Amino acid sequence: MTLLDGKTLAASIEKELIDEVHHFKVSGIIPTLAVVLVGEDPASCAYVNMKVKACDRVGIVSIAKRLSEDVAEDELLKIIQDLDKDENIDGILIQLPLPGHIDTKKILEAVSYQKDVDGFHPFNAGRLLAGIQAFAPATPLGVMNLLKSYDISVRGKNVAIIGASNIVGKPLASLMLNAGATISVCHILTQDLTFFTKNADVVCVGVGKPGLIQADMIKEGAIVIDIGINRLENGTLVGDVDFESVSKKATFITPVPGGVGPMTIASLLQNTLLAAKNRKLKDQKS
Ligand code: GUN
């Protein structure tokens, strides 16, 4: 069994980004990411802090907008429209979930697709599905980059993805389908989860249920990607896979923490630099 070490890979991506961002700044453009957080959900606050710190480490400027839980939808929309108009901002990230009184789809569509470094705008989601160059959401992109760095191809493989969210499961299915895999996307209504996981060469899971994937649910030699992050009552961080038993049967497996999580942040930074590069190209044309 080989551990898919996202922590080390993310650190080496960040190291490369430090140089790239530095050289890019010399050309006169300072890559800048706006991060919007509504409310004080502890997990969302922690993610936003991690993203802001990661920007600092590689020299990307971050502007964090922390708004109260009861911000009106119109007010939030106006803030996003202003960030979108600001020519010094390359990327806009709206931390999800948003409070129930806000129409998430409407807010996500207020970000222009060129600044949509999270890849949540339907324009980018559609292009991703069609296999056209697009911003891909950071977590699925991180998974693909992690597999690539270990020379693991999904071409011709059976992949079971558990979790059908717009943030992870659906875009991961698009990326893997475009890479030549046969995909089953499983979700809360899936009747016989084991049927799908047992037949899969690659199992990807991200639903927030500790211990969901047990050794008897996977085939010998499977590749297991754990996208779940759960904090147990004793404070331990675990994924959705029973690592202890599953790691004995898998050929490759991601640890939690230290697997997909750090790759998500690295991919966000890469997307932000890409947005800044696109801005430079646009400036040169005009
Ligand atoms: N909430 C959970 N995951 C994510 C993510 O990758 N990006 C944003 N913006 N919000 C999230």
CSV table of C-alpha atoms and ligand atoms in Angstrom, one decimal:
chain,number,residue,atom,x,y,z
A,1,MET,CA,0.0,0.0,0.0
A,2,THR,CA,1.3,3.4,-0.9
A,3,LEU,CA,0.1,6.6,0.8
A,4,LEU,CA,-1.0,9.4,-1.6
A,5,ASP,CA,0.8,12.2,0.2
A,6,GLY,CA,-1.1,15.4,-0.6
A,7,LYS,CA,0.8,17.3,2.1
A,8,THR,CA,4.2,16.9,0.5
A,9,LEU,CA,2.9,17.4,-3.1
A,10,ALA,CA,1.0,20.6,-2.0
A,11,ALA,CA,4.1,21.9,-0.3
A,12,SER,CA,6.1,21.4,-3.5
A,13,ILE,CA,3.4,23.1,-5.6
A,14,GLU,CA,3.4,26.1,-3.2
A,15,LYS,CA,7.2,26.3,-3.5
A,16,GLU,CA,6.9,26.5,-7.3
A,17,LEU,CA,4.1,29.1,-6.9
A,18,ILE,CA,6.3,31.3,-4.8
A,19,ASP,CA,8.7,31.7,-7.7
A,20,GLU,CA,6.0,32.0,-10.3
A,21,VAL,CA,4.1,34.6,-8.4
A,22,HIS,CA,7.3,36.5,-7.7
A,23,HIS,CA,8.2,36.6,-11.4
A,24,PHE,CA,4.7,37.5,-12.3
A,25,LYS,CA,4.6,40.4,-10.0
A,26,VAL,CA,7.7,41.9,-11.7
A,27,SER,CA,5.5,42.1,-14.8
A,28,GLY,CA,3.3,44.6,-13.0
A,29,ILE,CA,0.3,42.5,-12.0
A,30,ILE,CA,-0.2,41.4,-8.4
A,31,PRO,CA,-2.3,38.3,-8.2
A,32,THR,CA,-5.2,39.0,-5.9
A,33,LEU,CA,-7.9,36.8,-4.4
A,34,ALA,CA,-11.1,38.1,-2.7
A,35,VAL,CA,-12.5,35.7,-0.1
A,36,VAL,CA,-16.1,36.3,1.1
A,37,LEU,CA,-17.3,34.7,4.3
A,38,VAL,CA,-20.8,35.1,5.6
A,39,GLY,CA,-21.4,34.2,9.2
A,40,GLU,CA,-19.2,32.5,11.8
A,41,ASP,CA,-19.6,28.8,11.1
A,42,PRO,CA,-16.4,27.4,12.8
A,43,ALA,CA,-15.5,25.1,9.9
A,44,SER,CA,-16.0,27.8,7.3
A,45,CYS,CA,-14.0,30.3,9.4
A,46,ALA,CA,-11.2,27.7,9.6
A,47,TYR,CA,-11.2,27.1,5.8
A,48,VAL,CA,-11.1,30.8,5.1
A,49,ASN,CA,-8.2,31.4,7.5
A,50,MET,CA,-6.3,28.5,5.8
A,51,LYS,CA,-6.9,30.0,2.4
A,52,VAL,CA,-5.8,33.5,3.4
A,53,LYS,CA,-2.7,32.1,5.1
A,54,ALA,CA,-1.9,30.0,2.0
A,55,CYS,CA,-2.2,33.1,-0.2
A,56,ASP,CA,0.3,34.9,2.1
A,57,ARG,CA,2.8,32.0,1.9
A,58,VAL,CA,3.0,32.2,-1.9
A,59,GLY,CA,2.7,36.0,-2.3
A,60,ILE,CA,-0.9,36.2,-3.5
A,61,VAL,CA,-2.7,39.2,-2.0
A,62,SER,CA,-5.9,38.2,-0.3
A,63,ILE,CA,-8.8,40.5,0.6
A,64,ALA,CA,-11.1,38.8,3.1
A,65,LYS,CA,-14.7,40.2,3.4
A,66,ARG,CA,-16.2,38.8,6.6
A,67,LEU,CA,-19.9,39.6,6.7
A,68,SER,CA,-22.5,39.1,9.4
A,69,GLU,CA,-24.8,36.0,9.3
A,70,ASP,CA,-27.8,38.2,8.7
A,71,VAL,CA,-26.4,40.2,5.8
A,72,ALA,CA,-29.2,40.9,3.3
A,73,GLU,CA,-29.0,39.2,-0.1
A,74,ASP,CA,-29.0,42.5,-1.9
A,75,GLU,CA,-26.2,43.8,0.2
A,76,LEU,CA,-24.1,40.7,-0.4
A,77,LEU,CA,-24.9,40.9,-4.1
A,78,LYS,CA,-23.7,44.5,-4.2
A,79,ILE,CA,-20.4,43.6,-2.4
A,80,ILE,CA,-19.8,40.8,-5.0
A,81,GLN,CA,-20.6,43.1,-7.9
A,82,ASP,CA,-18.1,45.6,-6.6
A,83,LEU,CA,-15.4,43.0,-6.2
A,84,ASP,CA,-16.2,41.8,-9.7
A,85,LYS,CA,-15.8,45.3,-11.2
A,86,ASP,CA,-12.5,45.9,-9.3
A,87,GLU,CA,-9.8,45.5,-11.9
A,88,ASN,CA,-7.2,44.7,-9.3
A,89,ILE,CA,-9.0,41.5,-8.2
A,90,ASP,CA,-8.3,38.3,-10.1
A,91,GLY,CA,-10.4,35.8,-8.3
A,92,ILE,CA,-13.5,35.8,-6.1
A,93,LEU,CA,-14.2,32.9,-3.7
A,94,ILE,CA,-17.5,32.8,-1.8
A,95,GLN,CA,-17.2,30.3,1.1
A,96,LEU,CA,-20.1,27.9,1.1
A,97,PRO,CA,-22.5,27.1,2.6
A,98,LEU,CA,-24.3,30.5,2.7
A,99,PRO,CA,-27.1,31.1,5.2
A,100,GLY,CA,-30.6,29.8,4.2
A,101,HIS,CA,-32.1,33.3,3.4
A,102,ILE,CA,-29.6,33.8,0.6
A,103,ASP,CA,-30.0,32.3,-2.9
A,104,THR,CA,-26.7,30.6,-3.4
A,105,LYS,CA,-27.1,30.1,-7.1
A,106,LYS,CA,-27.9,33.8,-7.6
A,107,ILE,CA,-24.8,34.8,-5.6
A,108,LEU,CA,-22.5,32.4,-7.5
A,109,GLU,CA,-23.7,33.7,-10.8
A,110,ALA,CA,-22.8,37.2,-9.8
A,111,VAL,CA,-19.1,36.4,-10.1
A,112,SER,CA,-18.0,36.7,-13.6
A,113,TYR,CA,-16.6,33.4,-15.0
A,114,GLN,CA,-13.2,34.9,-15.5
A,115,LYS,CA,-12.9,35.5,-11.7
A,116,ASP,CA,-14.6,32.3,-10.7
A,117,VAL,CA,-11.5,30.6,-9.3
A,118,ASP,CA,-13.7,28.1,-7.4
A,119,GLY,CA,-15.2,26.9,-10.7
A,120,PHE,CA,-18.8,27.1,-9.3
A,121,HIS,CA,-20.3,29.4,-12.0
A,122,PRO,CA,-22.5,27.4,-14.3
A,123,PHE,CA,-20.4,28.7,-17.2
A,124,ASN,CA,-17.3,27.0,-15.9
A,125,ALA,CA,-19.3,23.9,-14.7
A,126,GLY,CA,-20.7,23.6,-18.3
A,127,ARG,CA,-17.4,24.0,-19.9
A,128,LEU,CA,-15.8,21.4,-17.6
A,129,LEU,CA,-18.5,18.9,-18.5
A,130,ALA,CA,-17.9,19.6,-22.2
A,131,GLY,CA,-14.2,19.1,-21.7
A,132,ILE,CA,-13.4,22.7,-22.6
A,133,GLN,CA,-10.7,24.7,-20.7
A,134,ALA,CA,-12.4,26.0,-17.6
A,135,PHE,CA,-11.7,26.8,-13.9
A,136,ALA,CA,-12.3,23.5,-12.2
A,137,PRO,CA,-13.3,23.4,-8.5
A,138,ALA,CA,-10.3,23.1,-6.3
A,139,THR,CA,-11.0,19.8,-4.5
A,140,PRO,CA,-11.6,17.7,-7.7
A,141,LEU,CA,-8.7,19.4,-9.4
A,142,GLY,CA,-6.5,18.5,-6.3
A,143,VAL,CA,-7.6,14.9,-6.6
A,144,MET,CA,-6.7,14.7,-10.3
A,145,ASN,CA,-3.3,16.4,-9.6
A,146,LEU,CA,-2.5,14.0,-6.8
A,147,LEU,CA,-3.3,10.9,-8.9
A,148,LYS,CA,-1.2,12.4,-11.8
A,149,SER,CA,1.8,12.9,-9.5
A,150,TYR,CA,1.8,9.2,-8.7
A,151,ASP,CA,1.4,8.3,-12.4
A,152,ILE,CA,-2.1,6.9,-11.7
A,153,SER,CA,-4.3,7.1,-14.8
A,154,VAL,CA,-8.1,6.6,-14.5
A,155,ARG,CA,-8.4,5.8,-18.3
A,156,GLY,CA,-10.5,2.7,-18.7
A,157,LYS,CA,-11.0,2.3,-15.0
A,158,ASN,CA,-14.2,1.9,-13.1
A,159,VAL,CA,-14.6,4.8,-10.6
A,160,ALA,CA,-17.2,5.0,-7.9
A,161,ILE,CA,-17.7,8.6,-6.6
A,162,ILE,CA,-19.7,8.8,-3.4
A,163,GLY,CA,-21.2,12.2,-2.9
A,164,ALA,CA,-22.9,14.1,-5.8
A,165,SER,CA,-22.4,17.8,-4.7
A,166,ASN,CA,-21.8,20.6,-7.2
A,167,ILE,CA,-18.5,21.3,-5.3
A,168,VAL,CA,-16.9,17.9,-5.3
A,169,GLY,CA,-18.8,14.8,-6.7
A,170,LYS,CA,-20.2,16.3,-10.0
A,171,PRO,CA,-17.1,18.1,-11.1
A,172,LEU,CA,-14.9,15.2,-10.1
A,173,ALA,CA,-17.1,13.0,-12.3
A,174,SER,CA,-16.7,15.4,-15.2
A,175,LEU,CA,-12.9,15.5,-14.8
A,176,MET,CA,-12.6,11.7,-14.5
A,177,LEU,CA,-15.0,11.1,-17.4
A,178,ASN,CA,-13.0,13.4,-19.6
A,179,ALA,CA,-9.9,11.4,-18.5
A,180,GLY,CA,-11.5,8.2,-19.9
A,181,ALA,CA,-12.9,6.6,-16.7
A,182,THR,CA,-16.3,4.9,-16.4
A,183,ILE,CA,-18.1,6.7,-13.6
A,184,SER,CA,-20.8,5.8,-11.1
A,185,VAL,CA,-21.9,8.7,-9.0
A,186,CYS,CA,-23.5,7.5,-5.8
A,187,HIS,CA,-25.5,9.5,-3.3
A,188,ILE,CA,-27.9,9.4,-0.4
A,189,LEU,CA,-30.6,7.6,-2.5
A,190,THR,CA,-28.2,5.0,-3.8
A,191,GLN,CA,-29.8,1.6,-2.9
A,192,ASP,CA,-26.7,-0.7,-2.7
A,193,LEU,CA,-23.6,1.4,-2.2
A,194,THR,CA,-21.4,-1.8,-1.9
A,195,PHE,CA,-22.4,-2.9,-5.4
A,196,PHE,CA,-20.7,0.2,-6.8
A,197,THR,CA,-17.7,0.4,-4.5
A,198,LYS,CA,-16.9,-3.4,-4.8
A,199,ASN,CA,-16.8,-3.1,-8.6
A,200,ALA,CA,-14.6,0.0,-8.6
A,201,ASP,CA,-10.9,0.3,-9.3
A,202,VAL,CA,-11.0,3.7,-7.8
A,203,VAL,CA,-13.3,4.8,-4.9
A,204,CYS,CA,-13.6,8.5,-4.1
A,205,VAL,CA,-15.7,9.5,-1.1
A,206,GLY,CA,-16.6,12.8,0.3
A,207,VAL,CA,-19.9,12.9,2.3
A,208,GLY,CA,-18.9,13.6,5.9
A,209,LYS,CA,-19.6,10.2,7.4
A,210,PRO,CA,-16.8,8.7,9.4
A,211,GLY,CA,-16.3,5.0,8.7
A,212,LEU,CA,-18.7,4.9,5.7
A,213,ILE,CA,-16.2,2.9,3.6
A,214,GLN,CA,-15.2,-0.4,5.2
A,215,ALA,CA,-12.7,-3.0,3.9
A,216,ASP,CA,-15.4,-5.4,2.9
A,217,MET,CA,-16.9,-2.8,0.6
A,218,ILE,CA,-13.8,-2.4,-1.7
A,219,LYS,CA,-12.1,-4.9,-4.0
A,220,GLU,CA,-8.5,-6.0,-3.4
A,221,GLY,CA,-6.0,-3.5,-4.8
A,222,ALA,CA,-8.4,-0.6,-5.1
A,223,ILE,CA,-7.3,3.0,-5.1
A,224,VAL,CA,-9.1,4.9,-2.4
A,225,ILE,CA,-9.5,8.7,-2.3
A,226,ASP,CA,-10.9,10.0,1.0
A,227,ILE,CA,-12.3,13.5,0.5
A,228,GLY,CA,-14.2,13.6,3.8
A,229,ILE,CA,-13.1,15.7,6.8
A,230,ASN,CA,-14.8,14.9,10.1
A,231,ARG,CA,-13.8,16.0,13.6
A,232,LEU,CA,-14.6,13.2,16.1
A,233,GLU,CA,-15.8,14.0,19.7
A,234,ASN,CA,-12.3,13.4,21.0
A,235,GLY,CA,-10.9,16.0,18.6
A,236,THR,CA,-9.3,13.6,16.1
A,237,LEU,CA,-9.6,14.5,12.4
A,238,VAL,CA,-10.8,11.6,10.2
A,239,GLY,CA,-12.1,11.0,6.7
A,240,ASP,CA,-15.1,8.9,5.5
A,241,VAL,CA,-12.9,5.8,5.1
A,242,ASP,CA,-12.1,3.3,7.8
A,243,PHE,CA,-8.4,3.9,7.2
A,244,GLU,CA,-7.2,1.1,9.5
A,245,SER,CA,-8.9,-1.7,7.6
A,246,VAL,CA,-9.2,-0.3,4.1
A,247,SER,CA,-5.5,0.6,3.9
A,248,LYS,CA,-4.7,-3.1,4.2
A,249,LYS,CA,-6.6,-3.9,1.1
A,250,ALA,CA,-5.9,-0.8,-1.1
A,251,THR,CA,-2.9,-0.3,-3.3
A,252,PHE,CA,-3.1,3.5,-2.9
A,253,ILE,CA,-4.9,5.5,-0.3
A,254,THR,CA,-5.1,9.1,0.9
A,255,PRO,CA,-4.6,9.8,4.6
A,256,VAL,CA,-6.8,12.3,6.5
A,257,PRO,CA,-5.4,14.7,7.3
A,258,GLY,CA,-2.6,15.2,4.8
A,259,GLY,CA,-4.2,13.8,1.6
A,260,VAL,CA,-6.8,15.7,-0.4
A,261,GLY,CA,-7.2,18.7,2.0
A,262,PRO,CA,-3.8,20.4,1.3
A,263,MET,CA,-4.3,19.7,-2.5
A,264,THR,CA,-7.5,21.7,-2.4
A,265,ILE,CA,-5.7,24.8,-1.1
A,266,ALA,CA,-2.8,24.3,-3.6
A,267,SER,CA,-5.3,24.1,-6.5
A,268,LEU,CA,-7.1,27.2,-5.4
A,269,LEU,CA,-3.8,29.1,-5.5
A,270,GLN,CA,-3.0,27.7,-8.9
A,271,ASN,CA,-6.4,28.8,-10.2
A,272,THR,CA,-5.9,32.3,-8.8
A,273,LEU,CA,-2.5,32.6,-10.5
A,274,LEU,CA,-4.1,31.4,-13.8
A,275,ALA,CA,-6.8,34.1,-13.4
A,276,ALA,CA,-4.1,36.7,-13.0
A,277,LYS,CA,-2.3,35.4,-16.1
A,278,ASN,CA,-5.5,35.6,-18.1
A,279,ARG,CA,-5.9,39.2,-16.9
A,280,LYS,CA,-2.4,40.0,-18.2
A,281,LEU,CA,-3.2,38.5,-21.6
A,282,LYS,CA,-6.4,40.5,-21.8
A,283,ASP,CA,-4.6,43.7,-20.8
A,284,GLN,CA,-2.0,43.0,-23.5
A,285,LYS,CA,-4.7,42.6,-26.1
A,286,SER,CA,-6.6,45.8,-25.3
B,1,GUN,N1,-17.3,24.9,1.1
B,1,GUN,C1,-16.9,23.6,1.2
B,1,GUN,N2,-15.9,23.4,0.3
B,1,GUN,C2,-15.7,24.6,-0.4
B,1,GUN,C3,-14.9,25.0,-1.4
B,1,GUN,O1,-14.0,24.3,-2.0
B,1,GUN,N3,-15.0,26.3,-1.8
B,1,GUN,C4,-15.9,27.1,-1.2
B,1,GUN,N4,-16.0,28.4,-1.7
B,1,GUN,N5,-16.7,26.8,-0.3
B,1,GUN,C5,-16.6,25.5,0.2
